Short mmCIF file of C-alpha atoms and ligand atoms in Angstrom, two decimals:
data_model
loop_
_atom_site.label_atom_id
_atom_site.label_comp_id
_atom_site.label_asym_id
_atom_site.label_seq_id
_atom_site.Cartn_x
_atom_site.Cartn_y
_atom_site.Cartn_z
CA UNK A 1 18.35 12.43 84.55
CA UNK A 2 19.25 12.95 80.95
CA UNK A 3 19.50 16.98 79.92
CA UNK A 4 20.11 18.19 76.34
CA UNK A 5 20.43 21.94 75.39
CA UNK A 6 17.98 21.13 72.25
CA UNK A 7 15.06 18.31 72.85
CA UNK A 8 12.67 17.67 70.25
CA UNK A 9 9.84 15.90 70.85
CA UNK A 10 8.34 14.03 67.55
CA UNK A 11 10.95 11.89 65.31
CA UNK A 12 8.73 12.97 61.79
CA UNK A 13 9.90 15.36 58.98
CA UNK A 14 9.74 18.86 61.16
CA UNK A 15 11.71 17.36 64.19
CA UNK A 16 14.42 15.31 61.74
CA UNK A 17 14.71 18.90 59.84
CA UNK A 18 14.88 21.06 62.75
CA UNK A 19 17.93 18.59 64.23
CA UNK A 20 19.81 18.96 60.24
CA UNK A 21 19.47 22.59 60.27
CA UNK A 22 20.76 23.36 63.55
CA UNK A 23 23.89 21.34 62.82
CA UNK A 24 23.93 23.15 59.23
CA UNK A 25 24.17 26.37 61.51
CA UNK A 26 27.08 25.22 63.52
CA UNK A 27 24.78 24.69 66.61
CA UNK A 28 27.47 22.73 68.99
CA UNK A 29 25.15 22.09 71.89
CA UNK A 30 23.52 18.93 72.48
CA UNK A 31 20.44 17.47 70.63
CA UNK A 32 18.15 14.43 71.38
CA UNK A 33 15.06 13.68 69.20
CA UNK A 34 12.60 11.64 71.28
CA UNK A 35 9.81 10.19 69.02
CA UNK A 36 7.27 7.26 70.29
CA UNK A 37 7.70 4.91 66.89
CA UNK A 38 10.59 2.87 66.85
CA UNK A 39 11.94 4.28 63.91
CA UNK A 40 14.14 6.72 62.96
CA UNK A 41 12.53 9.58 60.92
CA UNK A 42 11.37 8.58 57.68
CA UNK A 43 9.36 9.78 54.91
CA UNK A 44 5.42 9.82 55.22
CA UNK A 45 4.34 10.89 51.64
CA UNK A 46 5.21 7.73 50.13
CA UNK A 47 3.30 5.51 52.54
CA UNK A 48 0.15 6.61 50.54
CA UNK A 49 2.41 6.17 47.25
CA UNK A 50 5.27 4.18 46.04
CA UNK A 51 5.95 2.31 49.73
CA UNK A 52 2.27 1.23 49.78
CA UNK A 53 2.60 0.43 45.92
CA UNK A 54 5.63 -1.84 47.05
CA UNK A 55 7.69 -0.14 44.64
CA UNK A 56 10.12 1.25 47.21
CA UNK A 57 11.60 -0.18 50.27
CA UNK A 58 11.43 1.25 53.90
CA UNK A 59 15.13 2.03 53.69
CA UNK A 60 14.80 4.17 50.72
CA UNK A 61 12.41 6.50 52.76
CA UNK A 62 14.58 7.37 55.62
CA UNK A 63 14.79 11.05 55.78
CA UNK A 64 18.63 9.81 56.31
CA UNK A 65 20.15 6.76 57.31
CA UNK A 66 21.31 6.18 61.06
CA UNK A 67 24.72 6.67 60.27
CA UNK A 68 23.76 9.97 59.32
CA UNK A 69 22.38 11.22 63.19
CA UNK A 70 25.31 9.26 64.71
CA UNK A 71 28.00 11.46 62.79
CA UNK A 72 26.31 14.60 64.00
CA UNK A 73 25.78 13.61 67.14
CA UNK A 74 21.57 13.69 67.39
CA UNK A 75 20.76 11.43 70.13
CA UNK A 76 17.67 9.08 68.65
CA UNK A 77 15.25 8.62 71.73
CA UNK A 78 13.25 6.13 69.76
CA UNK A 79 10.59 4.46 71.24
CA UNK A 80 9.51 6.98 73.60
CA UNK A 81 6.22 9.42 74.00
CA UNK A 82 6.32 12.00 75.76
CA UNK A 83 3.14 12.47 78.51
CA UNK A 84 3.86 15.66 80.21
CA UNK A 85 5.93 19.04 80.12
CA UNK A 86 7.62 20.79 83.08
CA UNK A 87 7.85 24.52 81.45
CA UNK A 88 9.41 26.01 84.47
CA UNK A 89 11.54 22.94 85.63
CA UNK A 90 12.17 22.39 81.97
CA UNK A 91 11.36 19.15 81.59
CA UNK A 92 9.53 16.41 79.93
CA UNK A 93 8.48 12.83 81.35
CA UNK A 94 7.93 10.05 78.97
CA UNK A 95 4.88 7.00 79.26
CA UNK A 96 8.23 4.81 79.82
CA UNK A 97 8.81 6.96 83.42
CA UNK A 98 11.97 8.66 82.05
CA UNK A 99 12.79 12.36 83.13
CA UNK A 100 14.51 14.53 80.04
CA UNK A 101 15.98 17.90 81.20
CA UNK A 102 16.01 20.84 78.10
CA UNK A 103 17.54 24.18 77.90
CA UNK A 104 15.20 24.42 74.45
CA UNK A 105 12.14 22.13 73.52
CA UNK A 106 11.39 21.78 70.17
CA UNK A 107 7.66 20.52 69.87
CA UNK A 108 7.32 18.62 66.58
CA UNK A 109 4.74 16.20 67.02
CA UNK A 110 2.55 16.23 63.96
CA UNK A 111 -1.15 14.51 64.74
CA UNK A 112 -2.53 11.21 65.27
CA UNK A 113 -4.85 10.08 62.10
CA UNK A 114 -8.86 10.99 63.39
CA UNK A 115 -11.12 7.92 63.99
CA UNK A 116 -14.40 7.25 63.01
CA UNK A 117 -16.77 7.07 66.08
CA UNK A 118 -19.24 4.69 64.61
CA UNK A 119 -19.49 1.19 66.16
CA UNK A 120 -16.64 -1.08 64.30
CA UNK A 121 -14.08 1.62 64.05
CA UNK A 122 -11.76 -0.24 66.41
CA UNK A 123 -11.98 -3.70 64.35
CA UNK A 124 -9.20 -5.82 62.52
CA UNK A 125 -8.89 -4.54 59.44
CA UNK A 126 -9.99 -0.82 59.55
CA UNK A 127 -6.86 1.14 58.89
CA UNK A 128 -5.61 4.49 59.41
CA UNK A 129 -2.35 5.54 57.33
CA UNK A 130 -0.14 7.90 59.02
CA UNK A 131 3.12 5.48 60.20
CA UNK A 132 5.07 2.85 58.44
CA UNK A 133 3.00 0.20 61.51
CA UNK A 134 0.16 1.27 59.80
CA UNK A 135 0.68 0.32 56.33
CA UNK A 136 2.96 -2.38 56.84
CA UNK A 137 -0.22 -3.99 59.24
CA UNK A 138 -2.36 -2.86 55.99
CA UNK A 139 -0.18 -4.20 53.50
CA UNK A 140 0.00 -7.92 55.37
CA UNK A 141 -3.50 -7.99 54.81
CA UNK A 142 -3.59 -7.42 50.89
CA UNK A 143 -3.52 -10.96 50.07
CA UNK A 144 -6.45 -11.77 51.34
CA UNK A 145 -8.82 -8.83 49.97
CA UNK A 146 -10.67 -8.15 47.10
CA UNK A 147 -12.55 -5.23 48.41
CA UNK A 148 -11.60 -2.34 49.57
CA UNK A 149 -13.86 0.73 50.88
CA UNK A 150 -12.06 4.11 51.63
CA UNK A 151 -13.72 6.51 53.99
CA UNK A 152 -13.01 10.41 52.56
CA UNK A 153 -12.05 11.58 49.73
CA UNK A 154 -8.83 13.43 50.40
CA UNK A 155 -5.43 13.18 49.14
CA UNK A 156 -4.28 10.28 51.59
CA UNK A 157 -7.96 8.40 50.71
CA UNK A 158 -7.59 9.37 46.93
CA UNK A 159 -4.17 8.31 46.90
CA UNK A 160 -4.59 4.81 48.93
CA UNK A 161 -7.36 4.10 46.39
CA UNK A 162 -5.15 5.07 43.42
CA UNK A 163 -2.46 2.76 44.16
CA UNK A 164 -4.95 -0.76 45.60
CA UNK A 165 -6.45 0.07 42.20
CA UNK A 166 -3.28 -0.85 40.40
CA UNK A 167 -3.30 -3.33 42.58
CA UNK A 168 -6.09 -5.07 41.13
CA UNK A 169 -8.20 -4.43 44.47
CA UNK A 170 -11.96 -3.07 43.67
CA UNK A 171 -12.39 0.15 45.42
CA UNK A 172 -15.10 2.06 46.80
CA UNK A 173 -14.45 5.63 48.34
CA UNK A 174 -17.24 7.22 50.27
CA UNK A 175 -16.83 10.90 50.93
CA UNK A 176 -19.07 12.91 53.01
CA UNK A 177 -19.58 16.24 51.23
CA UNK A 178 -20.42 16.57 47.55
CA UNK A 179 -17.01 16.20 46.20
CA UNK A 180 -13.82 15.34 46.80
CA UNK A 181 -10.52 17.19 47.99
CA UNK A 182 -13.73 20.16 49.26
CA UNK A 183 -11.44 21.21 51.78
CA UNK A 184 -8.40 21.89 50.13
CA UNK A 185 -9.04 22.19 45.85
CA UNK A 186 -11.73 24.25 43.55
CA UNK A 187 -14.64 23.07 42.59
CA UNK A 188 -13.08 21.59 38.76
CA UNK A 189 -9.65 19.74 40.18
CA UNK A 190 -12.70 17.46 42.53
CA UNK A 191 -14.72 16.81 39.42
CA UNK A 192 -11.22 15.99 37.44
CA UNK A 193 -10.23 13.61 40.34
CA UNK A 194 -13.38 11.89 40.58
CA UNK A 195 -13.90 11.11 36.60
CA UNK A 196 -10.35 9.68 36.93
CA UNK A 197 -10.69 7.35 39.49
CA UNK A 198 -13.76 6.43 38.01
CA UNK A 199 -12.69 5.92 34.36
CA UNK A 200 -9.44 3.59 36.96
CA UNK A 201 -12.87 1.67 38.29
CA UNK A 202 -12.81 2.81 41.24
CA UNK A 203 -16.44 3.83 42.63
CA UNK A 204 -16.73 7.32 43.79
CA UNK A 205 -19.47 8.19 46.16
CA UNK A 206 -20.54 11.44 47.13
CA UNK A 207 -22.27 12.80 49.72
CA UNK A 208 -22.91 9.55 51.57
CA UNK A 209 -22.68 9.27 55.45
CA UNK A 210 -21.02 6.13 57.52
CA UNK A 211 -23.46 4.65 59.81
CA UNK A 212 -21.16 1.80 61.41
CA UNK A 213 -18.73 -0.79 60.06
CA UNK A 214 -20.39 -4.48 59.94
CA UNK A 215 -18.20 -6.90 61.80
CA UNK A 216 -18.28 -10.82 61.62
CA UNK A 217 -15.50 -12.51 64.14
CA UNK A 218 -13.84 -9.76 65.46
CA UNK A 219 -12.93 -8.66 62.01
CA UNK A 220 -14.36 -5.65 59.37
CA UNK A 221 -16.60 -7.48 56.81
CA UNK A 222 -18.60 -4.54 55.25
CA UNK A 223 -19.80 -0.66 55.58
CA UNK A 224 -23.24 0.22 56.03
CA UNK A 225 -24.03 3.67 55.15
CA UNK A 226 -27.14 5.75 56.93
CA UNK A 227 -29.49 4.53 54.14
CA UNK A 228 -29.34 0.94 54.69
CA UNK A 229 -27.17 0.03 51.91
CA UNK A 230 -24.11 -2.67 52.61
CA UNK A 231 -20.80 -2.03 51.46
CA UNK A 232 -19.39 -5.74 51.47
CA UNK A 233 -15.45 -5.60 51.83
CA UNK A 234 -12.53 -7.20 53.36
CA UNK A 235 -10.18 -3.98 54.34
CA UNK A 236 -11.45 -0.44 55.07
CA UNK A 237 -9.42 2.43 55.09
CA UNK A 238 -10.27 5.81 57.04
CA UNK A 239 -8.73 8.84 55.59
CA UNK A 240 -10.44 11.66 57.74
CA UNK A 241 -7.51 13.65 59.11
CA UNK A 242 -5.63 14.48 61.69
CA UNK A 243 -5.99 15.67 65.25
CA UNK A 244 -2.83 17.35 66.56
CA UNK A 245 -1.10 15.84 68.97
CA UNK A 246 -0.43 18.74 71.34
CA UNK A 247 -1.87 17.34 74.85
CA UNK A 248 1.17 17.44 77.20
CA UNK A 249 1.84 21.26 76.11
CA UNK A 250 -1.69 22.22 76.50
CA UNK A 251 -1.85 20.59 79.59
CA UNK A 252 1.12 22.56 80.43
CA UNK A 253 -0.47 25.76 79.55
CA UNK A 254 0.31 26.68 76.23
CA UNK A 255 -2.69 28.66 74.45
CA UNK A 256 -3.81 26.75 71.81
CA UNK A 257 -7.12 24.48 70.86
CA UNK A 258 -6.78 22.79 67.44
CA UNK A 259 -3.17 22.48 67.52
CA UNK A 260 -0.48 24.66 69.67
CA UNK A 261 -0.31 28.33 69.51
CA UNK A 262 2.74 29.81 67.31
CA UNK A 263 4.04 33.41 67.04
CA UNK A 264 5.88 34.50 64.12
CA UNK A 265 9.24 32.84 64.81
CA UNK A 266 6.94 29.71 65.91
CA UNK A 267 7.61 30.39 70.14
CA UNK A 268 4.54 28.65 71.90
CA UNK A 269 3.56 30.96 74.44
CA UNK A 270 5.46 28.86 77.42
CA UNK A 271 8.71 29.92 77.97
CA UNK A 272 11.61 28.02 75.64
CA UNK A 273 9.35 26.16 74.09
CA UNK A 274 9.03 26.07 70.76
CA UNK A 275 6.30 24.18 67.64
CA UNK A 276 6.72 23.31 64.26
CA UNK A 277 4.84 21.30 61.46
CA UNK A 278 1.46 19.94 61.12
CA UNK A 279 1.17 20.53 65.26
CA UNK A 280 1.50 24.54 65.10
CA UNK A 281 -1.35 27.12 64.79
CA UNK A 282 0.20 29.94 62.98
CA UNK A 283 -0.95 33.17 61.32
CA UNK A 284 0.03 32.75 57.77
CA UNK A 285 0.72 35.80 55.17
CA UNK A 286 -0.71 33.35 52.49
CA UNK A 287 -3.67 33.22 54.04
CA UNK A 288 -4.75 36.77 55.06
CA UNK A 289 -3.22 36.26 58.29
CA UNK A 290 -5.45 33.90 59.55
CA UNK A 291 -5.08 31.40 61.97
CA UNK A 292 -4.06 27.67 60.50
CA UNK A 293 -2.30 24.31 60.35
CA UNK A 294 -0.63 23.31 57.31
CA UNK A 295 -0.41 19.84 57.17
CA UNK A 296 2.65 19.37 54.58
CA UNK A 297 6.44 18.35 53.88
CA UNK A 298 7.23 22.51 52.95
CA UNK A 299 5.77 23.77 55.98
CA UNK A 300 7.49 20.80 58.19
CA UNK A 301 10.82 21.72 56.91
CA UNK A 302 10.28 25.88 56.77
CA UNK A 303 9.56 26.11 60.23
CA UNK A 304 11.99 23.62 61.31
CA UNK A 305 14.54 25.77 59.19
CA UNK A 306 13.50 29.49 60.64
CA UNK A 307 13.65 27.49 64.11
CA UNK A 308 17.02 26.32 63.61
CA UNK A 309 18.24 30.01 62.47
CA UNK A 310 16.91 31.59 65.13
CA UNK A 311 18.31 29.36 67.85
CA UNK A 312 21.70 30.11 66.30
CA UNK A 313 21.66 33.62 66.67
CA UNK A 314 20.09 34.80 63.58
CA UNK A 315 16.05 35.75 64.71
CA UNK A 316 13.91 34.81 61.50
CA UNK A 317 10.44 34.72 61.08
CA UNK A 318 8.21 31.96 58.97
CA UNK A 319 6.91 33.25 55.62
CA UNK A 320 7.51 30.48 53.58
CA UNK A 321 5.54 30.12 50.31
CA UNK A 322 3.47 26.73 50.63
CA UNK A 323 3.57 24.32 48.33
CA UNK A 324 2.64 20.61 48.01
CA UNK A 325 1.83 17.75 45.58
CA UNK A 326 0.27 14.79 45.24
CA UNK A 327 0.58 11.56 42.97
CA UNK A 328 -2.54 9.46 41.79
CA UNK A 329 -2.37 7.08 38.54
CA UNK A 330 0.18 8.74 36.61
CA UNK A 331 -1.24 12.37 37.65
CA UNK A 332 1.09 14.39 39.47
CA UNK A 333 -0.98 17.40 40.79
CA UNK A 334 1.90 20.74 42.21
CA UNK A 335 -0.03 23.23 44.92
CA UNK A 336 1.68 25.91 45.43
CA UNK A 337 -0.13 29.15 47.34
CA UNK A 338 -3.59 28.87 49.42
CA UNK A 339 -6.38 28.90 47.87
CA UNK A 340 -8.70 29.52 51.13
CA UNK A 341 -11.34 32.02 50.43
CA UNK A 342 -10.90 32.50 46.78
CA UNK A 343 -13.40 34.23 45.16
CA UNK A 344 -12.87 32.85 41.49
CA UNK A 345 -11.07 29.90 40.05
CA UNK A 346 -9.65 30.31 36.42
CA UNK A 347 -9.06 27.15 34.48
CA UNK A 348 -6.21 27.14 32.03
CA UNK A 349 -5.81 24.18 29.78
CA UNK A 350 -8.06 21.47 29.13
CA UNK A 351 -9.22 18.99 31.69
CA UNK A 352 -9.78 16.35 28.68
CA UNK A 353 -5.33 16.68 27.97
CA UNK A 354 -4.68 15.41 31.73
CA UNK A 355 -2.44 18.53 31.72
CA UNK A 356 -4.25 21.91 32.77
CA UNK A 357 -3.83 24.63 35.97
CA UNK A 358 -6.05 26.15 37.91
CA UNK A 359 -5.28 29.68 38.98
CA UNK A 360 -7.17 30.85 42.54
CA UNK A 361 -7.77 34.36 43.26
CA UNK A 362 -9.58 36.73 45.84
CA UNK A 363 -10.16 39.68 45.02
CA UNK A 364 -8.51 39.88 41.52
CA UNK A 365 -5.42 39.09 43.00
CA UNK A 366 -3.45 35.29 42.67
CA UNK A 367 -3.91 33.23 45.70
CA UNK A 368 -2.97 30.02 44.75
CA UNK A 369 -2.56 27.57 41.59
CA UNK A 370 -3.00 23.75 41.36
CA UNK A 371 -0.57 22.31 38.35
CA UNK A 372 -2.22 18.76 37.17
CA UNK A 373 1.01 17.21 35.01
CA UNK A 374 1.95 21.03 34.30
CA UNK A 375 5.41 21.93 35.87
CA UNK A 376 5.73 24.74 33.94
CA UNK A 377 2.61 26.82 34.98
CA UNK A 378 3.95 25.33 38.79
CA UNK A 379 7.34 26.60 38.82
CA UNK A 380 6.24 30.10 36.73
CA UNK A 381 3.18 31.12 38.70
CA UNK A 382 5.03 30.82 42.04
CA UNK A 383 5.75 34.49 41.19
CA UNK A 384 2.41 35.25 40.28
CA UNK A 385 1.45 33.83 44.03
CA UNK A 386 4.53 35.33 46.43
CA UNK A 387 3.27 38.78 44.61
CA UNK A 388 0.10 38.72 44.67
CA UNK A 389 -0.39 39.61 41.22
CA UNK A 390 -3.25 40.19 39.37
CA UNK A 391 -3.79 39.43 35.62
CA UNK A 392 -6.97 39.89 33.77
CA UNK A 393 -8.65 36.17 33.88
CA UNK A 394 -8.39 35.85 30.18
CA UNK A 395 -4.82 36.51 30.13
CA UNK A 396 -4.43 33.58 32.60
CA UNK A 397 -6.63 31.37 31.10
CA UNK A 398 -4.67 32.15 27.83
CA UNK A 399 -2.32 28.96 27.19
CA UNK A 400 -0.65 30.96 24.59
CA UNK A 401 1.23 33.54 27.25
CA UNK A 402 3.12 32.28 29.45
CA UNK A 403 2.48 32.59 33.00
CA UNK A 404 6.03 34.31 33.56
CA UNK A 405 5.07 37.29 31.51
CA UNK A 406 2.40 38.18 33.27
C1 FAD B 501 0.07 9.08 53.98
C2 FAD B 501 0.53 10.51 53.96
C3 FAD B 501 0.82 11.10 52.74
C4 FAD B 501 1.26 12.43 52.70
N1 FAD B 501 1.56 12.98 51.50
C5 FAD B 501 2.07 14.25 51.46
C6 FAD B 501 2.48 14.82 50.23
O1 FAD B 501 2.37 14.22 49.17
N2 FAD B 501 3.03 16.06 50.25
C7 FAD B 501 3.18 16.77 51.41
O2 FAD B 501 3.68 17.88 51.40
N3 FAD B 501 2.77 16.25 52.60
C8 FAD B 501 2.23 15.00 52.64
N4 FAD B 501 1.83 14.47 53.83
C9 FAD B 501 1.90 15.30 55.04
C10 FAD B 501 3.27 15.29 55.65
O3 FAD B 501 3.76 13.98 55.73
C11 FAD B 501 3.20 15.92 57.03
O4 FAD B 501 2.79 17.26 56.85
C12 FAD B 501 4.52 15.87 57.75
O5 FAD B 501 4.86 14.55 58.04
C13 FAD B 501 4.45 16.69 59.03
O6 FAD B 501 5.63 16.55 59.74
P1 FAD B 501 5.63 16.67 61.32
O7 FAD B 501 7.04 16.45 61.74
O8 FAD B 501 4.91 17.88 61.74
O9 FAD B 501 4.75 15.45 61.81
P2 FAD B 501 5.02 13.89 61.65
O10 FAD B 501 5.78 13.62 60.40
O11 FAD B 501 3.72 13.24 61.86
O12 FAD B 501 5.98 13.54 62.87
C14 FAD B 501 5.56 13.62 64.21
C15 FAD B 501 6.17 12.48 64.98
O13 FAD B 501 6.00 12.72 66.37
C16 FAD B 501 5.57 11.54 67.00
N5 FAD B 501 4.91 11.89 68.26
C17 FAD B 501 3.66 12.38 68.42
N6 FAD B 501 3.41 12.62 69.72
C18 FAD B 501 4.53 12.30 70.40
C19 FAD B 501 4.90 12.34 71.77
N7 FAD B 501 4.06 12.80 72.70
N8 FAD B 501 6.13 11.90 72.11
C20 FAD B 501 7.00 11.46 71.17
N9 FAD B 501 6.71 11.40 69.86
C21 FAD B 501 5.50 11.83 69.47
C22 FAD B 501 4.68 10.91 65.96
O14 FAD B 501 4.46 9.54 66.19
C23 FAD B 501 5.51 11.14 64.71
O15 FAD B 501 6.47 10.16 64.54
C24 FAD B 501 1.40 13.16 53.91
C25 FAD B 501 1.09 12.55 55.13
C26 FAD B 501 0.67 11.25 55.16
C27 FAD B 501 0.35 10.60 56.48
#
């Protein structure tokens, strides 16, 4: 049997990070990542972006290149899932009947993309994208379709439809609630989003439910919504988020439910076990101290970081400000801060420029700010944000003062 002082389970962006960092803090002990794709870690933002666009190669999204984990001696355990933790033996057995001994476990497993659960969810030419399979299976089947219909109206959907767009594909995106990006964006950045893709041709559709997807020889031919009407279409595309993949350490008895239970310095509540990234249920400062997943690059690397630290000595807790973007057309939209529960949304700037912020708060005080094509307002409300400030409205929504004097 294999042992390691440091396993990670999960080969993504926390699990490549947490492996860097503990070799940035001189951690000489062994490491193995075992992750169940067979590649080594690699970028997922751009498979809804440039790598679906074509425009950049699978080798330019490695989060390094092999040499890279060979010189610091990482042991890749491509390939491999994990089924089922041993907290008190401390162990792990993989689906390919291996046994892997830990003195730390690292869990950094991200989430599997959520399925519809209509009939014809399962057919050729339904796609999910969360791994390079996915969109490289999705991308072999772009010369053959015209039509495209994207189910929800997030940024993975709105971003998919963005770039088969350019693409010359016609796109339909059918989201559930009454506008798009409801979970994560005010009320004015949906409304911007959807007169975009619509002025791109793409057609927006709001508040429509799935009732199954048509199939005609095994394959996807069409959606058909609850009120009878037929989508026609060669490729659809479900963009409905993520479950986290947590199983084997639930099953092992770590407290947890939508995604694994994190304290402060992100320990699961099994002994020398410990989660990161878009698997971990953590109280965050940003948001009141309530109970969430962030499902981003930033929080991936943060806790992988404050993870690293603390197994080298140095105890340090995750507070790390969130942040995240997102590229449609030639719109890049900057997040930084939460805006869950604000209580008011201040625009400043003009929608009609393409360039424009809008500034969260609760309770008078700066929760969050979106940035559409604005890195200024980005980079100088971050303070506004980690202080919780709080500026009169019409100050903020005053383009003429800077948001680094207030
Ligand atoms: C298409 C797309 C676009 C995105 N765009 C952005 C963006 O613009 N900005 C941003 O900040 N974030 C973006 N994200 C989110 C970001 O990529 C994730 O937050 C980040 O990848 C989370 O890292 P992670 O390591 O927690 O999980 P992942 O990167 O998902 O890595 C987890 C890995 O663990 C593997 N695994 C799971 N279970 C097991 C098991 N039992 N055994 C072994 N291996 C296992 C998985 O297959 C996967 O390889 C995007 C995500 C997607 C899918």
């Amino acid at each position: 049997m294999s042992h390691y002082d440091i396993l990670i389970v999960g080969a993504g962006h926390a699990g490549a990070q947490a492996a860097i960092a503990l070799r940035q803090n001189k951690f000489e002990g062994s490491i193995a990542i075992v992750g169940d794709e067979p590649e080594i870690p690699y970028e997922r933002p751009p498979l809804s972006k440039d790598y679906l666009a074509g425009d950049k190669p699978f080798e330019r999204i490695l989060i390094r290149p092999a040499t890279f984990w060979a010189e610091r001696d990482v042991a890749m355990l491509t390939g491999k899932r994990v089924v089922a933790v041993d907290a008190s033996a401390h162990q792990v057995a993989t689906a390919e009947d291996e046994t892997i001994a830990y003195g730390t476990l690292i869990w950094a497993a991200g989430g599997s993309p959520r399925s519809l659960v209509c009939s014809g969810h399962d057919l050729a030419g339904v796609h999910a994208i969360r791994t390079r399979a996915d969109v490289d299976r999705l991308m072999r089947e772009l010369a053959t379709t015209t039509r495209v219909v994207v189910i929800g109206g997030g940024y993975i959907g709105l971003e998919a439809a963005a770039v088969l767009t350019k693409l010359g594909k016609k796109v339909t995106v059918l989201e559930a609630l009454d506008r798009v990006l409801a979970r994560v964006a005010g009320a004015p950045l949906s409304r911007f989003y959807e007169a975009e893709h619509r002025a791109h041709g793409v057609d927006v559709r709001l508040d429509v439910a799935v009732e199954c997807i048509i199939e005609q020889d095994g394959r996807a031919t069409g959606v058909r919504l609850a009120d009878g009407e037929i989508l026609p279409c060669e490729m659809v595309i479900v963009g409905i988020g993520i479950i986290p993949s947590v199983e084997p350490l639930l099953a092992a008895g770590a407290a947890g439910g939508n995604g694994v239970k994190v304290d402060a310095y992100c320990r699961t509540s099994l002994p020398d076990i410990f989660a990161i990234g878009d698997c971990a249920l953590h109280a965050n400062g940003f948001a009141d101290g309530a109970e969430i997943r962030l499902e981003s690059v930033q929080n991936a690397n943060d806790m992988a970081n404050a993870v690293a630290k603390t197994l080298t000595g140095n105890p340090t807790e995750y507070h790390a400000v969130p942040w995240f973007w997102s590229n449609q057309y030639d719109l890049k939209l900057q997040t930084v801060g939460l805006s869950i529960g604000h209580d008011a949304v201040v625009l400043r700037g003009d929608p009609a420029t393409r360039s424009f912020s809008l500034i969260y708060l609760k309770q008078g005080r700066v929760i969050a700010l979106d940035c559409v094509n604005l890195v200024r307002d980005y980079v100088q409300g971050r303070a506004l944000v980690v202080e919780r400030k709080s500026p009169e409205p019409a100050q903020l929504a005053d383009t003429s003062i800077a948001l680094k004097e207030l």
